Amino acid sequence: MDPIASQAEQLRRRISQAERELRDLHRQLDELEAPARDPPAHQDAPDPAAAAAARPEWKWPLSEEEYVRYGRQLVLPAVGVEGQLRLRAAAVLVVGAGGLGCPAAAYLAGAGVGALGVVDGDTVEASNLHRQIAHGAAGVGAAKADSLVAYCRALNPLVAYASHRGHLTPENAEAVVSPYDLVLDCTDHPTSRYLISDICVLLRKPLVSASALRTDGQLIVLNNPPAPQGEPAGGPCYRCVFPKPPPADGVLSCGEGGILGPVVGVMGVLQALEAIKLIVGGVCDRASSAPREPAAPPGLLLFSATAAAPFRSVRMRGRRSDCFACSAGSSLTLGGLRSGSLDYVQFCGVAAPVSVLAPEERISATEYNNILTEQPGRKHLLLDVREKEHFKIASIPGAINVPYSTIRFRNRASTPDSEKPQVEYIPESLPANAAIYVVCRVGNDSQLATRRLKELGLGRNGERFIGDIKGGMQAWKREVDYTMPFT
Ligand SMILES: [Zn+2]
């Protein structure tokens, strides 16, 4: 066959194919429009009762939508229909709608817990968004609790949600926590950790607690099983594991210490996982008389993103016989908590504001800027005592970076000439009486560093000025250079 004849044959085949398809489409349209065109002989409206009667009764424990939505987890031997029913019967409270709370609440909503409450008194800030994944750019300024609930509701509308806008306090803790079966501590400060643990002991709620900072995280399941105070078979509480709070000035917040988004995300996801395991295992199933699985021995899970083996687990002991909260001799009561007699802030100590310098030992950011501009040749030293990661992002021109952690533990260098005490971070070229100014992030560490430098003898008995810049780099940005990135 010559090429032209071959091409013509192909075209004829395609035309005949298209004509068949066209006839088929006409037939389908005809069938679709036929009832409207040719009404049936009897025009009575369909009887809903008859239609319902014709439909077989729904006789399964979950709804049709639930079988579809939760099908992938229903087929797991560890869950099954019984586990899903336990999830649906469970009410879970997430305290903290931040980096831990966002993924934890999202996975619990996704898994189909019956009720999910979120407690948070803060509003969404732009600096939250890199890790607090349920909040969006459009939600900056909104209440975090509302924002997280809205995210979860969009994910799974079958769950009943409650948004508690406000911080958990000793006064409101009982009322907020009581309706729930299980609590997740997704907060980031020791004050709230002790409060949440105490109310969980008093109300006998299991508690999944996690924390994350920089590239590390930790996770522990507490109060499991949630036995009454003094019952040794109960799981340890937060105070059993950490009887004393960390020193207040050693507590780094995510703002100061930094945090990598996926690190806190990992810990939040693990909290949801532990919560689901507890619920499916029956820990919240108060109505059931079926014997529960014995609680796994408590373990502290440590995560380090930079370690060769990122997960480590440390076995924990049970309840401490002398625990302030859960021991037989404990004086912790709901009435005492409600009355506000327990001061958690005082117990954990107050880190800020530091005030150890006299007014004449401090200058403002504006005053330091005046020195730079009015006496440009004047020899002096500006020590920036922030950690080097902060310093590398942005600093005042001419500043030398010596982190406070270095100054704090550095002793005076041994020198035969006690008239001129030397420490290695002070340039030898600096004249003996040249002033030393100290700046930090917000003006706390700079005071402590100034004090330390004087203790090292660098003040030469008052001959040399050593002082700090009030308000630190935050004040510098506000008063002098608004373009300075502040981290
Ligand atoms: Zn305890």
Coordinates of C-alpha atoms and ligand atoms in Angstrom, one line a residue:
M1 CA 0.0 0.0 0.0
D2 CA 1.4 3.4 -0.9
P3 CA 1.9 6.0 1.9
I4 CA -1.0 8.1 0.9
A5 CA -3.5 5.2 0.8
S6 CA -2.2 4.0 4.2
Q7 CA -2.7 7.5 5.7
A8 CA -6.2 7.7 4.3
E9 CA -7.1 4.2 5.7
Q10 CA -5.9 5.3 9.2
L11 CA -8.0 8.5 9.0
R12 CA -11.1 6.4 8.0
R13 CA -10.6 4.1 11.0
R14 CA -10.3 7.1 13.4
I15 CA -13.5 8.7 11.9
S16 CA -15.4 5.5 12.3
Q17 CA -14.2 5.2 15.9
A18 CA -15.2 8.8 16.7
E19 CA -18.6 8.2 15.2
R20 CA -19.2 5.1 17.4
E21 CA -18.2 7.2 20.5
L22 CA -20.5 10.0 19.4
R23 CA -23.4 7.6 19.0
D24 CA -22.7 6.2 22.5
L25 CA -22.6 9.6 24.0
H26 CA -26.0 10.5 22.4
R27 CA -27.5 7.2 23.8
Q28 CA -26.2 8.1 27.3
L29 CA -27.6 11.6 27.2
D30 CA -30.9 10.2 26.0
E31 CA -31.2 7.8 28.9
L32 CA -30.3 10.5 31.4
E33 CA -33.0 12.9 30.1
A34 CA -35.7 10.3 29.5
P35 CA -37.4 10.4 33.0
A36 CA -37.8 14.2 32.8
R37 CA -39.2 14.0 29.3
D38 CA -41.5 11.0 29.9
P39 CA -42.8 11.3 33.5
P40 CA -43.8 8.0 35.0
A41 CA -47.5 7.1 35.2
H42 CA -47.9 7.8 38.9
Q43 CA -46.5 11.1 40.1
D44 CA -46.5 10.6 43.9
A45 CA -43.5 11.9 45.8
P46 CA -41.2 9.1 47.0
D47 CA -42.1 8.0 50.5
P48 CA -39.0 8.6 52.8
A49 CA -40.3 6.0 55.3
A50 CA -40.6 3.4 52.6
A51 CA -37.2 4.3 51.3
A52 CA -35.7 4.0 54.8
A53 CA -37.5 0.7 55.4
A54 CA -36.2 -0.6 52.1
R55 CA -32.6 0.3 53.3
P56 CA -31.1 -2.4 55.5
E57 CA -30.5 -1.2 59.1
W58 CA -27.0 -0.1 59.9
K59 CA -25.8 -2.8 62.3
W60 CA -22.1 -2.0 62.7
P61 CA -20.4 -0.4 65.7
L62 CA -18.7 2.3 63.6
S63 CA -20.4 4.6 61.0
E64 CA -19.8 4.1 57.3
E65 CA -17.6 7.2 57.2
E66 CA -15.5 5.9 60.1
Y67 CA -14.9 2.6 58.4
V68 CA -13.6 4.5 55.4
R69 CA -11.6 7.2 57.3
Y70 CA -10.0 4.9 59.8
G71 CA -9.7 1.8 57.6
R72 CA -5.9 1.8 57.4
Q73 CA -5.5 1.7 61.1
L74 CA -8.5 -0.6 61.7
V75 CA -6.8 -3.4 60.0
L76 CA -3.8 -3.3 62.3
P77 CA -4.0 -6.1 64.9
A78 CA -3.0 -3.5 67.6
V79 CA -6.0 -1.4 66.9
G80 CA -9.0 -3.2 65.4
V81 CA -12.6 -2.1 65.9
E82 CA -12.2 -2.4 69.7
G83 CA -9.2 0.0 69.6
Q84 CA -11.1 2.4 67.4
L85 CA -14.1 2.4 69.7
R86 CA -11.7 3.1 72.6
L87 CA -10.2 6.0 70.6
R88 CA -13.7 7.3 69.9
A89 CA -14.6 7.1 73.6
A90 CA -11.4 9.0 74.7
A91 CA -11.1 12.6 75.5
V92 CA -7.6 14.0 75.3
L93 CA -6.2 17.3 76.5
V94 CA -3.2 18.9 74.8
V95 CA -1.6 21.6 76.9
G96 CA 0.4 23.9 74.6
A97 CA -0.4 24.5 71.0
G98 CA 3.2 25.0 69.9
G99 CA 5.9 22.9 68.3
L100 CA 4.9 19.7 70.3
G101 CA 1.2 20.4 70.5
C102 CA 0.6 21.0 66.7
P103 CA 1.8 17.6 65.5
A104 CA 0.5 15.8 68.6
A105 CA -3.0 17.2 68.3
A106 CA -3.1 16.7 64.5
Y107 CA -2.3 13.0 64.7
L108 CA -4.8 12.5 67.6
A109 CA -7.5 14.2 65.6
G110 CA -6.5 12.1 62.6
A111 CA -6.7 8.9 64.6
G112 CA -10.3 9.7 65.7
V113 CA -10.2 10.4 69.4
G114 CA -13.7 11.3 70.5
A115 CA -12.9 14.7 72.0
L116 CA -9.8 16.9 71.8
G117 CA -9.1 19.9 74.0
V118 CA -6.3 22.4 73.4
V119 CA -5.0 24.8 76.1
D120 CA -2.9 27.8 75.2
G121 CA -2.9 31.4 76.3
D122 CA -0.5 32.8 73.6
T123 CA -1.0 34.2 70.1
V124 CA 0.7 33.0 66.9
E125 CA 3.9 34.8 66.1
A126 CA 5.9 34.8 62.8
S127 CA 8.8 33.2 64.7
N128 CA 6.6 30.2 65.6
L129 CA 5.8 29.2 62.0
H130 CA 9.0 27.3 61.2
R131 CA 8.0 24.5 63.7
Q132 CA 4.4 25.0 64.8
I133 CA 3.1 23.6 61.6
A134 CA -0.7 23.9 62.3
H135 CA -0.5 27.7 62.3
G136 CA -0.3 29.6 59.0
A137 CA 1.1 32.9 58.0
A138 CA -2.5 34.3 57.8
G139 CA -3.0 33.3 61.4
V140 CA -0.3 35.5 63.0
G141 CA -1.9 37.3 65.9
A142 CA -4.7 34.7 66.3
A143 CA -5.1 32.7 69.6
K144 CA -3.0 29.6 69.2
A145 CA -5.6 27.3 70.8
D146 CA -8.2 28.5 68.2
S147 CA -5.7 28.2 65.4
L148 CA -4.8 24.6 66.3
V149 CA -8.4 23.6 66.8
A150 CA -9.3 25.0 63.4
Y151 CA -6.5 23.1 61.7
C152 CA -7.6 19.8 63.4
R153 CA -11.3 20.4 62.6
A154 CA -10.4 20.8 59.0
L155 CA -8.5 17.5 59.2
N156 CA -11.2 15.6 61.0
P157 CA -14.7 17.1 61.6
L158 CA -15.9 13.9 63.4
V159 CA -14.0 14.9 66.6
A160 CA -15.5 17.2 69.3
Y161 CA -13.1 20.1 69.9
A162 CA -12.7 22.5 72.8
S163 CA -10.4 25.5 72.7
H164 CA -9.2 26.8 76.1
R165 CA -7.8 30.3 75.4
G166 CA -5.7 31.0 78.5
H167 CA -2.8 29.5 80.5
L168 CA -3.3 26.6 82.8
T169 CA -3.2 27.9 86.4
P170 CA -3.4 26.2 89.8
E171 CA -6.8 27.9 90.1
N172 CA -8.3 26.7 86.9
A173 CA -6.4 23.4 86.4
E174 CA -9.0 21.1 88.0
A175 CA -11.9 22.5 86.0
V176 CA -10.0 22.4 82.7
V177 CA -8.4 18.9 83.1
S178 CA -11.3 17.1 84.8
P179 CA -13.4 16.3 81.7
Y180 CA -10.4 14.5 79.9
D181 CA -9.1 11.0 80.2
L182 CA -5.5 11.7 79.2
V183 CA -3.2 14.7 79.1
L184 CA -0.3 15.7 76.9
D185 CA 2.2 18.1 78.3
C186 CA 3.3 20.1 75.2
T187 CA 4.5 23.2 77.1
D188 CA 8.1 24.5 77.3
H189 CA 8.6 25.7 80.9
P190 CA 9.3 23.9 84.2
T191 CA 6.6 25.9 85.9
S192 CA 3.8 24.4 83.8
R193 CA 5.4 20.9 83.8
Y194 CA 5.1 20.6 87.6
L195 CA 1.6 22.0 87.6
I196 CA 0.4 19.7 84.9
S197 CA 2.0 16.7 86.6
D198 CA 0.4 17.6 90.0
I199 CA -3.1 18.0 88.6
C200 CA -2.8 14.7 86.7
V201 CA -1.7 13.0 90.0
L202 CA -4.7 14.5 91.9
L203 CA -7.2 13.7 89.1
R204 CA -5.6 10.4 88.3
K205 CA -5.0 11.1 84.6
P206 CA -2.1 9.5 82.7
L207 CA 0.3 12.1 81.3
V208 CA 2.5 12.0 78.2
S209 CA 5.2 14.6 78.7
A210 CA 7.8 15.7 76.1
S211 CA 10.3 18.5 75.7
A212 CA 12.7 19.7 73.0
L213 CA 15.5 22.2 72.7
R214 CA 18.1 22.8 70.0
T215 CA 18.6 19.4 68.4
D216 CA 17.6 17.2 71.4
G217 CA 14.3 16.0 72.9
Q218 CA 13.0 13.8 75.6
L219 CA 9.7 11.9 76.2
I220 CA 8.2 10.1 79.2
V221 CA 4.9 8.5 80.0
L222 CA 4.0 9.4 83.6
N223 CA 1.3 8.4 86.1
N224 CA 0.7 5.2 84.2
P225 CA -1.3 3.5 85.6
P226 CA -2.9 6.5 87.3
A227 CA -3.2 5.0 90.8
P228 CA -4.2 7.1 93.8
Q229 CA -1.5 9.0 95.8
G230 CA 0.4 6.6 98.0
E231 CA -0.4 3.5 95.9
P232 CA 3.1 2.1 94.9
A233 CA 1.7 0.3 91.9
G234 CA 1.0 3.7 90.2
G235 CA 3.4 5.1 87.7
P236 CA 5.8 7.8 88.7
C237 CA 4.9 11.4 88.3
Y238 CA 7.1 14.3 87.0
R239 CA 8.3 15.1 90.5
C240 CA 9.4 11.4 91.0
V241 CA 11.7 11.8 88.0
F242 CA 12.7 15.4 88.5
P243 CA 12.2 16.2 92.2
K244 CA 14.0 19.6 91.8
P245 CA 13.5 22.1 89.1
P246 CA 16.6 23.1 87.0
P247 CA 18.4 26.3 88.1
A248 CA 16.3 29.1 86.8
D249 CA 19.1 30.9 85.1
G250 CA 20.1 27.7 83.4
V251 CA 16.7 27.3 81.7
L252 CA 17.0 28.1 78.0
S253 CA 13.8 28.9 76.1
C254 CA 13.5 28.0 72.4
G255 CA 13.8 31.8 71.9
E256 CA 17.2 31.9 73.4
G257 CA 18.6 28.4 72.8
G258 CA 17.1 27.8 69.4
I259 CA 15.1 24.8 68.1
L260 CA 15.1 22.8 64.9
G261 CA 11.5 22.3 63.6
P262 CA 11.7 18.6 62.9
V263 CA 13.2 17.9 66.3
V264 CA 10.3 19.2 68.2
G265 CA 8.0 17.7 65.5
V266 CA 9.5 14.2 66.2
M267 CA 8.8 14.6 69.9
G268 CA 5.2 15.8 69.3
V269 CA 4.5 12.9 66.9
L270 CA 5.9 10.4 69.5
Q271 CA 3.6 11.9 72.1
A272 CA 0.6 11.3 69.9
L273 CA 1.9 7.7 69.3
E274 CA 2.2 7.0 73.1
A275 CA -1.2 8.5 73.7
I276 CA -2.8 6.3 71.0
K277 CA -1.0 3.2 72.5
L278 CA -2.3 4.1 75.9
I279 CA -5.9 4.6 74.7
V280 CA -6.0 1.5 72.5
G281 CA -4.5 -0.4 75.4
G282 CA -7.4 0.6 77.6
V283 CA -5.8 3.0 80.0
C284 CA -8.7 5.4 79.6
D285 CA -11.4 2.7 79.4
R286 CA -13.0 3.2 82.8
A287 CA -16.3 1.5 81.9
S288 CA -14.7 -1.7 80.8
S289 CA -14.1 -4.5 83.3
A290 CA -11.8 -6.3 80.9
P291 CA -8.3 -6.8 82.3
R292 CA -5.9 -4.3 81.0
E293 CA -2.4 -5.0 79.8
P294 CA 0.0 -4.3 82.6
A295 CA 1.7 -0.9 82.1
A296 CA 5.1 -1.1 80.5
P297 CA 7.9 -0.1 82.9
P298 CA 8.5 3.6 82.6
G299 CA 11.3 4.7 80.4
L300 CA 12.7 8.1 79.5
L301 CA 13.3 8.3 75.7
L302 CA 16.1 10.6 74.7
F303 CA 16.4 11.9 71.1
S304 CA 19.5 13.5 69.7
A305 CA 19.3 14.5 66.1
T306 CA 23.0 14.8 65.7
A307 CA 24.0 11.4 67.4
A308 CA 24.9 8.4 65.4
A309 CA 22.1 6.5 67.1
P310 CA 19.5 9.2 67.7
F311 CA 17.2 7.3 70.1
R312 CA 18.2 6.1 73.6
S313 CA 16.0 4.8 76.3
V314 CA 16.7 5.0 80.0
R315 CA 14.8 2.7 82.4
M316 CA 13.1 4.6 85.2
R317 CA 12.3 3.6 88.7
G318 CA 8.7 3.6 89.9
R319 CA 7.1 6.1 92.3
R320 CA 9.4 7.7 94.9
S321 CA 8.3 6.9 98.4
D322 CA 9.1 10.5 99.4
C323 CA 7.6 12.2 96.4
F324 CA 6.0 15.6 97.1
A325 CA 3.0 14.8 94.9
C326 CA 2.3 11.1 94.6
S327 CA 3.6 9.5 97.8
A328 CA 1.5 8.3 100.8
G329 CA 2.8 11.3 102.9
S330 CA 2.0 13.9 100.2
S331 CA 0.1 17.0 101.4
L332 CA -0.8 17.9 97.8
T333 CA -4.6 18.3 97.5
L334 CA -7.1 19.7 95.1
G335 CA -8.2 22.2 97.7
G336 CA -4.6 23.4 98.2
L337 CA -4.1 23.7 94.5
R338 CA -7.3 25.7 94.0
S339 CA -6.5 28.1 96.8
G340 CA -3.3 29.1 95.1
S341 CA -1.1 28.0 98.1
L342 CA 1.4 26.4 95.8
D343 CA 3.6 28.9 94.1
Y344 CA 5.0 27.2 91.0
V345 CA 6.8 30.3 89.8
Q346 CA 8.6 30.6 93.1
F347 CA 9.3 26.9 93.2
C348 CA 11.0 27.0 89.8
G349 CA 12.7 30.3 90.5
V350 CA 12.6 33.4 88.5
A351 CA 15.3 33.8 85.9
A352 CA 14.6 37.3 84.8
P353 CA 15.0 40.2 85.0
V354 CA 18.6 40.2 86.4
S355 CA 19.5 43.3 88.3
V356 CA 23.0 43.1 89.7
L357 CA 24.5 46.3 88.5
A358 CA 24.3 49.8 89.8
P359 CA 22.8 52.5 87.5
E360 CA 26.3 54.0 86.9
E361 CA 27.5 50.7 85.7
R362 CA 25.1 50.7 82.8
I363 CA 24.6 52.8 79.7
S364 CA 21.8 52.8 77.1
A365 CA 22.2 51.7 73.5
T366 CA 21.8 55.4 72.5
E367 CA 24.6 56.5 74.8
Y368 CA 26.9 53.8 73.4
N369 CA 26.1 54.9 69.9
N370 CA 26.9 58.5 70.8
I371 CA 30.4 57.3 72.0
L372 CA 30.9 55.6 68.6
T373 CA 29.8 58.6 66.6
E374 CA 31.2 61.5 68.7
Q375 CA 34.5 60.0 69.7
P376 CA 35.3 57.6 66.8
G377 CA 39.0 57.2 67.7
R378 CA 38.4 56.4 71.4
K379 CA 40.0 53.1 72.4
H380 CA 37.5 50.8 74.0
L381 CA 36.3 47.2 73.9
L382 CA 32.8 46.0 73.1
L383 CA 32.3 42.4 74.3
D384 CA 29.3 40.7 72.8
V385 CA 28.5 37.8 75.3
R386 CA 25.8 36.1 73.3
E387 CA 26.5 32.5 72.0
K388 CA 28.4 32.6 68.8
E389 CA 25.4 31.4 66.7
H390 CA 23.5 34.6 67.6
F391 CA 26.7 36.7 67.1
K392 CA 27.2 35.3 63.6
I393 CA 23.8 36.3 62.5
A394 CA 24.3 40.0 63.2
S395 CA 26.4 42.1 65.6
I396 CA 27.5 45.7 66.3
P397 CA 30.5 46.7 64.2
G398 CA 33.8 46.2 66.2
A399 CA 32.3 43.9 68.8
I400 CA 34.3 40.9 69.9
N401 CA 32.3 37.7 70.7
V402 CA 33.0 36.0 74.0
P403 CA 30.0 34.0 75.1
Y404 CA 28.9 34.4 78.7
S405 CA 29.3 30.6 79.2
T406 CA 33.1 31.2 78.6
I407 CA 33.4 34.2 80.9
R408 CA 31.4 32.5 83.6
F409 CA 33.7 29.6 84.1
R410 CA 37.0 31.3 83.2
N411 CA 39.4 32.1 86.0
R412 CA 42.0 34.8 86.1
A413 CA 45.0 33.7 84.1
S414 CA 48.1 33.2 86.2
T415 CA 50.3 36.2 85.6
P416 CA 53.3 37.3 87.6
D417 CA 52.3 40.9 87.0
S418 CA 49.2 41.3 89.2
E419 CA 49.0 45.0 88.2
K420 CA 47.8 43.9 84.8
P421 CA 45.5 40.9 85.1
Q422 CA 45.1 39.2 81.8
V423 CA 42.4 37.0 80.4
E424 CA 42.9 35.7 76.9
Y425 CA 39.8 37.2 75.3
I426 CA 40.9 40.8 76.2
P427 CA 43.2 42.0 73.4
E428 CA 46.7 42.8 74.7
S429 CA 46.6 45.9 72.5
L430 CA 43.8 47.4 74.6
P431 CA 45.2 50.2 76.8
A432 CA 45.0 49.3 80.5
N433 CA 42.4 52.0 81.3
A434 CA 40.3 51.7 78.1
A435 CA 36.6 51.1 78.9
I436 CA 35.0 47.7 78.4
Y437 CA 31.3 47.6 77.4
V438 CA 29.3 44.4 77.5
V439 CA 26.3 43.6 75.4
C440 CA 24.1 40.5 75.2
R441 CA 20.7 39.6 73.8
V442 CA 18.3 41.4 76.2
G443 CA 20.5 42.7 79.0
N444 CA 20.7 39.9 81.6
D445 CA 23.8 38.0 80.8
S446 CA 25.6 41.3 80.1
Q447 CA 25.2 42.3 83.8
L448 CA 26.5 38.9 85.0
A449 CA 29.4 39.1 82.6
T450 CA 30.2 42.7 83.8
R451 CA 30.2 41.5 87.4
R452 CA 32.5 38.6 86.5
L453 CA 35.0 40.8 84.6
K454 CA 35.2 43.0 87.7
E455 CA 35.8 39.9 89.9
L456 CA 38.6 39.0 87.6
G457 CA 40.3 42.3 88.5
L458 CA 39.9 43.8 85.0
G459 CA 38.3 47.0 86.5
R460 CA 41.7 47.9 88.1
N461 CA 40.0 49.0 91.3
G462 CA 37.8 51.5 89.5
E463 CA 40.4 53.0 87.2
R464 CA 38.7 51.4 84.2
F465 CA 35.0 51.6 83.3
I466 CA 33.3 48.3 82.8
G467 CA 29.6 48.4 82.2
D468 CA 26.8 46.9 80.1
I469 CA 24.4 48.1 77.5
K470 CA 20.9 48.1 79.0
G471 CA 18.4 46.0 77.1
G472 CA 21.1 44.4 74.9
M473 CA 20.8 43.9 71.2
Q474 CA 17.0 44.2 71.5
A475 CA 17.5 47.8 72.7
W476 CA 20.1 48.5 70.0
K477 CA 17.6 47.5 67.3
R478 CA 14.9 49.6 68.9
E479 CA 17.0 52.7 69.7
V480 CA 19.8 52.8 67.1
D481 CA 19.5 50.5 64.1
Y482 CA 16.2 49.0 63.2
T483 CA 17.7 47.0 60.4
M484 CA 19.6 44.8 62.9
P485 CA 18.2 41.3 62.7
F486 CA 17.2 40.2 66.2
T487 CA 17.3 36.5 67.0
Ligands
ZN1 ZN 5.7 11.4 92.3

